[in-house]
mmCIF file of C-alpha atoms in Angstrom:
data_model
loop_
_atom_site.group_PDB
_atom_site.id
_atom_site.type_symbol
_atom_site.label_atom_id
_atom_site.label_comp_id
_atom_site.label_asym_id
_atom_site.label_seq_id
_atom_site.Cartn_x
_atom_site.Cartn_y
_atom_site.Cartn_z
ATOM 1 C CA MET H 1 -0.101 -0.030 0.036
ATOM 2 C CA ARG H 2 2.690 2.313 0.940
ATOM 3 C CA GLY H 3 4.382 1.929 -2.351
ATOM 4 C CA GLU H 4 1.054 2.412 -4.264
ATOM 5 C CA ARG H 5 0.553 5.680 -2.323
ATOM 6 C CA PHE H 6 3.983 6.953 -3.502
ATOM 7 C CA ILE H 7 3.357 5.902 -7.141
ATOM 8 C CA ILE H 8 0.117 7.743 -6.897
ATOM 9 C CA ALA H 9 1.598 10.791 -5.396
ATOM 10 C CA GLY H 10 4.269 10.764 -8.072
ATOM 11 C CA ILE H 11 1.743 10.638 -10.833
ATOM 12 C CA LEU H 12 -0.397 13.619 -9.288
ATOM 13 C CA CYS H 13 2.877 15.672 -8.933
ATOM 14 C CA ALA H 14 3.835 15.029 -12.327
ATOM 15 C CA LEU H 15 0.384 16.047 -13.624
ATOM 16 C CA TRP H 16 0.265 19.235 -11.507
ATOM 17 C CA CYS H 17 3.897 20.171 -12.481
ATOM 18 C CA GLY H 18 3.143 19.653 -16.206
ATOM 19 C CA SER H 19 0.078 21.708 -16.040
ATOM 20 C CA THR H 20 1.924 24.664 -14.331
ATOM 21 C CA ALA H 21 5.360 24.349 -15.927
ATOM 22 C CA SER H 22 6.833 27.691 -17.153
ATOM 23 C CA ALA H 23 7.637 28.395 -20.683
ATOM 24 C CA ASP H 24 11.283 28.077 -21.702
ATOM 25 C CA VAL H 25 13.445 30.840 -23.063
ATOM 26 C CA ILE H 26 15.889 29.277 -25.534
ATOM 27 C CA THR H 27 19.409 30.717 -25.172
ATOM 28 C CA HIS H 28 21.373 27.956 -26.649
ATOM 29 C CA ILE H 29 20.925 25.452 -29.439
ATOM 30 C CA PRO H 30 20.603 21.980 -27.900
ATOM 31 C CA THR H 31 23.478 20.245 -29.528
ATOM 32 C CA THR H 32 27.086 19.370 -29.037
ATOM 33 C CA ASP H 33 27.785 20.031 -32.667
ATOM 34 C CA LYS H 34 30.402 22.768 -33.178
ATOM 35 C CA VAL H 35 27.817 25.248 -34.638
ATOM 36 C CA ILE H 36 26.802 28.830 -33.959
ATOM 37 C CA ALA H 37 23.475 30.614 -34.919
ATOM 38 C CA LEU H 38 24.085 34.220 -35.997
ATOM 39 C CA THR H 39 21.044 36.310 -35.140
ATOM 40 C CA PHE H 40 20.396 40.019 -35.863
ATOM 41 C CA ASP H 41 17.842 42.405 -34.418
ATOM 42 C CA ALA H 42 16.146 44.744 -36.773
ATOM 43 C CA CYS H 43 14.309 47.058 -34.510
ATOM 44 C CA GLU H 44 12.211 50.057 -35.268
ATOM 45 C CA ALA H 45 10.357 51.774 -32.616
ATOM 46 C CA GLY H 46 9.684 55.274 -33.994
ATOM 47 C CA THR H 47 11.994 56.786 -36.384
ATOM 48 C CA PRO H 48 12.228 54.823 -39.577
ATOM 49 C CA VAL H 49 15.550 52.852 -40.016
ATOM 50 C CA SER H 50 16.989 50.540 -42.608
ATOM 51 C CA PHE H 51 19.186 47.618 -43.043
ATOM 52 C CA ASP H 52 22.813 48.155 -42.144
ATOM 53 C CA ARG H 53 24.193 47.363 -45.744
ATOM 54 C CA GLY H 54 27.555 46.659 -44.392
ATOM 55 C CA VAL H 55 26.258 43.784 -42.310
ATOM 56 C CA LEU H 56 23.692 42.560 -44.708
ATOM 57 C CA ASP H 57 25.852 42.633 -47.806
ATOM 58 C CA TYR H 58 28.574 40.714 -46.205
ATOM 59 C CA LEU H 59 26.187 37.931 -45.089
ATOM 60 C CA LEU H 60 24.654 37.742 -48.448
ATOM 61 C CA GLU H 61 27.887 37.667 -50.346
ATOM 62 C CA ARG H 62 29.143 34.875 -48.152
ATOM 63 C CA LYS H 63 25.756 33.223 -48.045
ATOM 64 C CA ILE H 64 26.023 32.809 -44.271
ATOM 65 C CA PRO H 65 22.944 31.381 -42.541
ATOM 66 C CA PHE H 66 21.476 33.885 -40.249
ATOM 67 C CA THR H 67 18.172 34.831 -38.526
ATOM 68 C CA VAL H 68 16.706 38.366 -38.425
ATOM 69 C CA PHE H 69 14.358 39.140 -35.668
ATOM 70 C CA VAL H 70 12.299 42.100 -37.206
ATOM 71 C CA THR H 71 9.618 44.372 -35.655
ATOM 72 C CA GLY H 72 6.411 44.994 -37.595
ATOM 73 C CA ARG H 73 7.419 48.659 -38.175
ATOM 74 C CA PHE H 74 10.829 47.643 -39.573
ATOM 75 C CA VAL H 75 9.073 45.393 -42.112
ATOM 76 C CA GLN H 76 6.789 48.139 -43.238
ATOM 77 C CA THR H 77 9.652 50.486 -43.784
ATOM 78 C CA ASN H 78 11.861 47.733 -45.550
ATOM 79 C CA ARG H 79 9.211 45.803 -47.227
ATOM 80 C CA VAL H 80 11.141 45.244 -50.389
ATOM 81 C CA ASP H 81 14.314 44.109 -48.631
ATOM 82 C CA VAL H 82 12.362 41.794 -46.378
ATOM 83 C CA GLU H 83 10.565 40.154 -49.308
ATOM 84 C CA ALA H 84 13.841 39.547 -51.038
ATOM 85 C CA LEU H 85 15.428 37.949 -48.006
ATOM 86 C CA SER H 86 12.446 35.673 -47.379
ATOM 87 C CA LYS H 87 13.255 34.107 -50.741
ATOM 88 C CA LEU H 88 16.740 33.005 -49.609
ATOM 89 C CA ASP H 89 17.015 29.470 -47.966
ATOM 90 C CA PHE H 90 19.783 30.557 -45.730
ATOM 91 C CA VAL H 91 17.853 33.372 -43.951
ATOM 92 C CA GLU H 92 14.988 33.127 -41.618
ATOM 93 C CA ILE H 93 12.793 36.110 -40.600
ATOM 94 C CA GLU H 94 11.279 36.018 -37.067
ATOM 95 C CA ASN H 95 9.151 38.152 -34.745
ATOM 96 C CA HIS H 96 10.622 40.819 -32.535
ATOM 97 C CA SER H 97 7.347 42.676 -31.578
ATOM 98 C CA TRP H 98 5.445 45.435 -33.420
ATOM 99 C CA SER H 99 7.035 48.582 -32.095
ATOM 100 C CA HIS H 100 9.962 47.332 -29.805
ATOM 101 C CA PRO H 101 8.713 48.458 -26.330
ATOM 102 C CA ASN H 102 11.670 47.799 -23.994
ATOM 103 C CA THR H 103 9.370 47.385 -20.943
ATOM 104 C CA MET H 104 7.316 44.243 -21.943
ATOM 105 C CA ASN H 105 8.186 42.781 -18.527
ATOM 106 C CA HIS H 106 5.511 45.199 -17.327
ATOM 107 C CA PHE H 107 2.924 44.267 -19.946
ATOM 108 C CA THR H 108 -0.123 42.158 -19.259
ATOM 109 C CA ALA H 109 -0.303 38.915 -21.214
ATOM 110 C CA ASP H 110 -3.019 40.428 -23.606
ATOM 111 C CA ALA H 111 -0.697 43.361 -24.366
ATOM 112 C CA VAL H 112 2.254 41.091 -25.106
ATOM 113 C CA LEU H 113 -0.003 39.074 -27.534
ATOM 114 C CA LYS H 114 -1.147 42.193 -29.179
ATOM 115 C CA GLN H 115 2.422 43.296 -29.932
ATOM 116 C CA ALA H 116 3.403 39.765 -31.206
ATOM 117 C CA GLU H 117 0.315 39.241 -33.337
ATOM 118 C CA ARG H 118 0.331 42.659 -34.993
ATOM 119 C CA ALA H 119 3.953 42.052 -36.087
ATOM 120 C CA GLN H 120 3.196 38.397 -37.088
ATOM 121 C CA GLN H 121 0.531 39.588 -39.685
ATOM 122 C CA VAL H 122 2.778 42.128 -41.257
ATOM 123 C CA ILE H 123 5.755 39.619 -41.374
ATOM 124 C CA GLU H 124 3.632 36.760 -42.802
ATOM 125 C CA ASP H 125 2.129 39.101 -45.466
ATOM 126 C CA ALA H 126 5.739 40.107 -46.602
ATOM 127 C CA THR H 127 7.335 36.746 -46.457
ATOM 128 C CA GLY H 128 4.697 34.282 -47.030
ATOM 129 C CA ARG H 129 5.638 32.431 -43.953
ATOM 130 C CA ALA H 130 4.383 32.637 -40.293
ATOM 131 C CA PRO H 131 7.267 33.235 -37.847
ATOM 132 C CA GLN H 132 7.785 30.479 -35.184
ATOM 133 C CA PHE H 133 10.260 32.397 -32.964
ATOM 134 C CA PHE H 134 9.803 35.430 -30.858
ATOM 135 C CA ARG H 135 12.433 37.727 -29.197
ATOM 136 C CA PHE H 136 11.456 40.083 -26.532
ATOM 137 C CA PRO H 137 12.777 43.671 -26.938
ATOM 138 C CA ALA H 138 15.797 44.060 -24.765
ATOM 139 C CA GLY H 139 15.243 40.660 -23.615
ATOM 140 C CA ASN H 140 12.639 41.856 -21.003
ATOM 141 C CA TYR H 141 9.537 39.714 -20.272
ATOM 142 C CA ASN H 142 7.426 38.425 -17.411
ATOM 143 C CA GLN H 143 6.132 35.021 -16.763
ATOM 144 C CA ALA H 144 2.571 35.797 -18.011
ATOM 145 C CA GLY H 145 3.723 37.092 -21.243
ATOM 146 C CA LEU H 146 6.093 34.206 -21.652
ATOM 147 C CA ASN H 147 3.413 31.688 -21.069
ATOM 148 C CA ALA H 148 0.950 33.478 -23.329
ATOM 149 C CA LEU H 149 3.198 33.440 -26.272
ATOM 150 C CA GLU H 150 4.167 29.767 -25.803
ATOM 151 C CA GLU H 151 0.496 28.838 -25.666
ATOM 152 C CA ARG H 152 0.182 30.456 -29.141
ATOM 153 C CA GLY H 153 2.836 28.250 -30.374
ATOM 154 C CA TYR H 154 5.839 30.634 -30.365
ATOM 155 C CA LYS H 155 9.241 29.584 -29.247
ATOM 156 C CA ILE H 156 11.089 32.417 -27.304
ATOM 157 C CA VAL H 157 14.737 32.658 -28.543
ATOM 158 C CA HIS H 158 17.129 34.971 -26.720
ATOM 159 C CA TRP H 159 20.872 34.603 -26.133
ATOM 160 C CA ARG H 160 23.377 33.208 -23.436
ATOM 161 C CA TRP H 161 25.444 36.488 -23.433
ATOM 162 C CA ALA H 162 25.205 39.610 -25.306
ATOM 163 C CA THR H 163 27.803 41.091 -27.819
ATOM 164 C CA GLY H 164 27.004 44.679 -26.631
ATOM 165 C CA ASP H 165 27.262 45.922 -30.201
ATOM 166 C CA PRO H 166 24.757 48.895 -29.620
ATOM 167 C CA ASP H 167 27.263 50.550 -27.288
ATOM 168 C CA PRO H 168 29.468 53.075 -29.226
ATOM 169 C CA ARG H 169 32.192 52.470 -26.722
ATOM 170 C CA GLU H 170 32.552 48.840 -27.883
ATOM 171 C CA SER H 171 35.112 49.014 -30.722
ATOM 172 C CA ALA H 172 35.385 46.461 -33.440
ATOM 173 C CA ASP H 173 38.379 44.921 -31.627
ATOM 174 C CA ALA H 174 36.319 44.640 -28.427
ATOM 175 C CA LEU H 175 33.566 42.927 -30.257
ATOM 176 C CA PHE H 176 35.962 40.627 -31.903
ATOM 177 C CA ASP H 177 37.632 39.745 -28.518
ATOM 178 C CA ARG H 178 34.354 39.196 -26.686
ATOM 179 C CA VAL H 179 32.772 36.920 -29.337
ATOM 180 C CA THR H 180 35.879 34.833 -30.033
ATOM 181 C CA THR H 181 36.673 34.319 -26.345
ATOM 182 C CA LYS H 182 33.073 33.656 -25.131
ATOM 183 C CA VAL H 183 31.748 31.608 -27.775
ATOM 184 C CA ALA H 184 30.868 27.912 -27.333
ATOM 185 C CA SER H 185 29.203 25.101 -29.438
ATOM 186 C CA GLY H 186 25.548 25.877 -29.791
ATOM 187 C CA ASP H 187 25.735 29.528 -29.027
ATOM 188 C CA ILE H 188 22.953 31.940 -30.179
ATOM 189 C CA ILE H 189 24.731 35.114 -30.906
ATOM 190 C CA ILE H 190 23.015 38.473 -31.024
ATOM 191 C CA PHE H 191 24.008 41.371 -33.101
ATOM 192 C CA HIS H 192 21.899 44.390 -34.729
ATOM 193 C CA ILE H 193 21.423 44.991 -38.226
ATOM 194 C CA ASN H 194 19.418 48.114 -38.199
ATOM 195 C CA GLY H 195 22.366 50.606 -37.720
ATOM 196 C CA ARG H 196 22.446 50.265 -33.926
ATOM 197 C CA GLY H 197 25.371 47.816 -34.093
ATOM 198 C CA VAL H 198 28.010 50.695 -34.270
ATOM 199 C CA HIS H 199 30.963 48.652 -35.173
ATOM 200 C CA THR H 200 29.232 45.477 -36.195
ATOM 201 C CA ALA H 201 29.900 45.730 -39.869
ATOM 202 C CA GLU H 202 33.596 46.371 -39.291
ATOM 203 C CA ALA H 203 34.003 43.486 -36.836
ATOM 204 C CA LEU H 204 31.674 40.877 -38.453
ATOM 205 C CA PRO H 205 34.031 39.582 -41.273
ATOM 206 C CA ARG H 206 36.941 39.305 -38.711
ATOM 207 C CA ILE H 207 34.573 37.402 -36.288
ATOM 208 C CA VAL H 208 33.173 35.142 -38.831
ATOM 209 C CA GLU H 209 36.545 34.189 -40.317
ATOM 210 C CA GLN H 210 38.123 33.484 -36.910
ATOM 211 C CA LEU H 211 35.238 31.317 -35.930
ATOM 212 C CA GLU H 212 35.451 29.315 -39.111
ATOM 213 C CA ALA H 213 39.169 28.921 -38.602
ATOM 214 C CA ASP H 214 38.365 27.617 -35.120
ATOM 215 C CA GLY H 215 36.071 24.868 -36.699
ATOM 216 C CA TYR H 216 32.604 26.407 -36.155
ATOM 217 C CA ARG H 217 30.026 26.511 -38.872
ATOM 218 C CA PHE H 218 26.907 28.648 -39.004
ATOM 219 C CA VAL H 219 23.401 27.386 -38.966
ATOM 220 C CA LEU H 220 19.834 28.479 -38.736
ATOM 221 C CA ILE H 221 18.044 28.107 -35.417
ATOM 222 C CA SER H 222 15.281 26.049 -37.288
ATOM 223 C CA ASP H 223 17.922 23.594 -38.239
ATOM 224 C CA TYR H 224 17.825 22.412 -34.631
ATOM 225 C CA ILE H 225 14.667 23.849 -33.097
ATOM 226 C CA GLY H 226 11.068 23.935 -34.387
ATOM 227 C CA ASN H 227 10.288 23.434 -38.060
#
């Protein structure tokens, strides 16, 4: 009887824990392969901004797999470029909210969903594909918003450590040193491709070439997670 009680208690605990388990924030590709996912935020909150051509042209010329997390407003401003990128099999375009509010950790679940779903419509209309990944602006979220997005089928993708490329005090050399010393297999690296990465275009070729020399290869997040 005692053993049966333990079994029943274990089953109840498993059911209860499963029903209340929190959503997961993905910060690392689940693999031991020597791979890296390059991701770039394309934020637009108010003033229209465009792609950083130094970053984008290098990635396209090298045909390096990369993921862009776009806001809905950025897609509206850069519709032609986003449509062209969506046709490339080494690029994936994902959801970064509608207007990039940095305080979504204070939002209600409904407000979070409105940001995500408004962007989703614009991105899907431009690319012909519904994004499956979501990245919170500035990485700020609360549990209610996280759970709400996961219930709608989104996978939340952030990063294990930040490059710091929006900081103008971070030189190209500093970015190179940080990335090449911190990187590990399966890392999701975050840069910016909307002009906010002050020295990203200068540092990126050196970073890519060094990582390749160290035996890493670049992959899409969807090669390992999701569809």
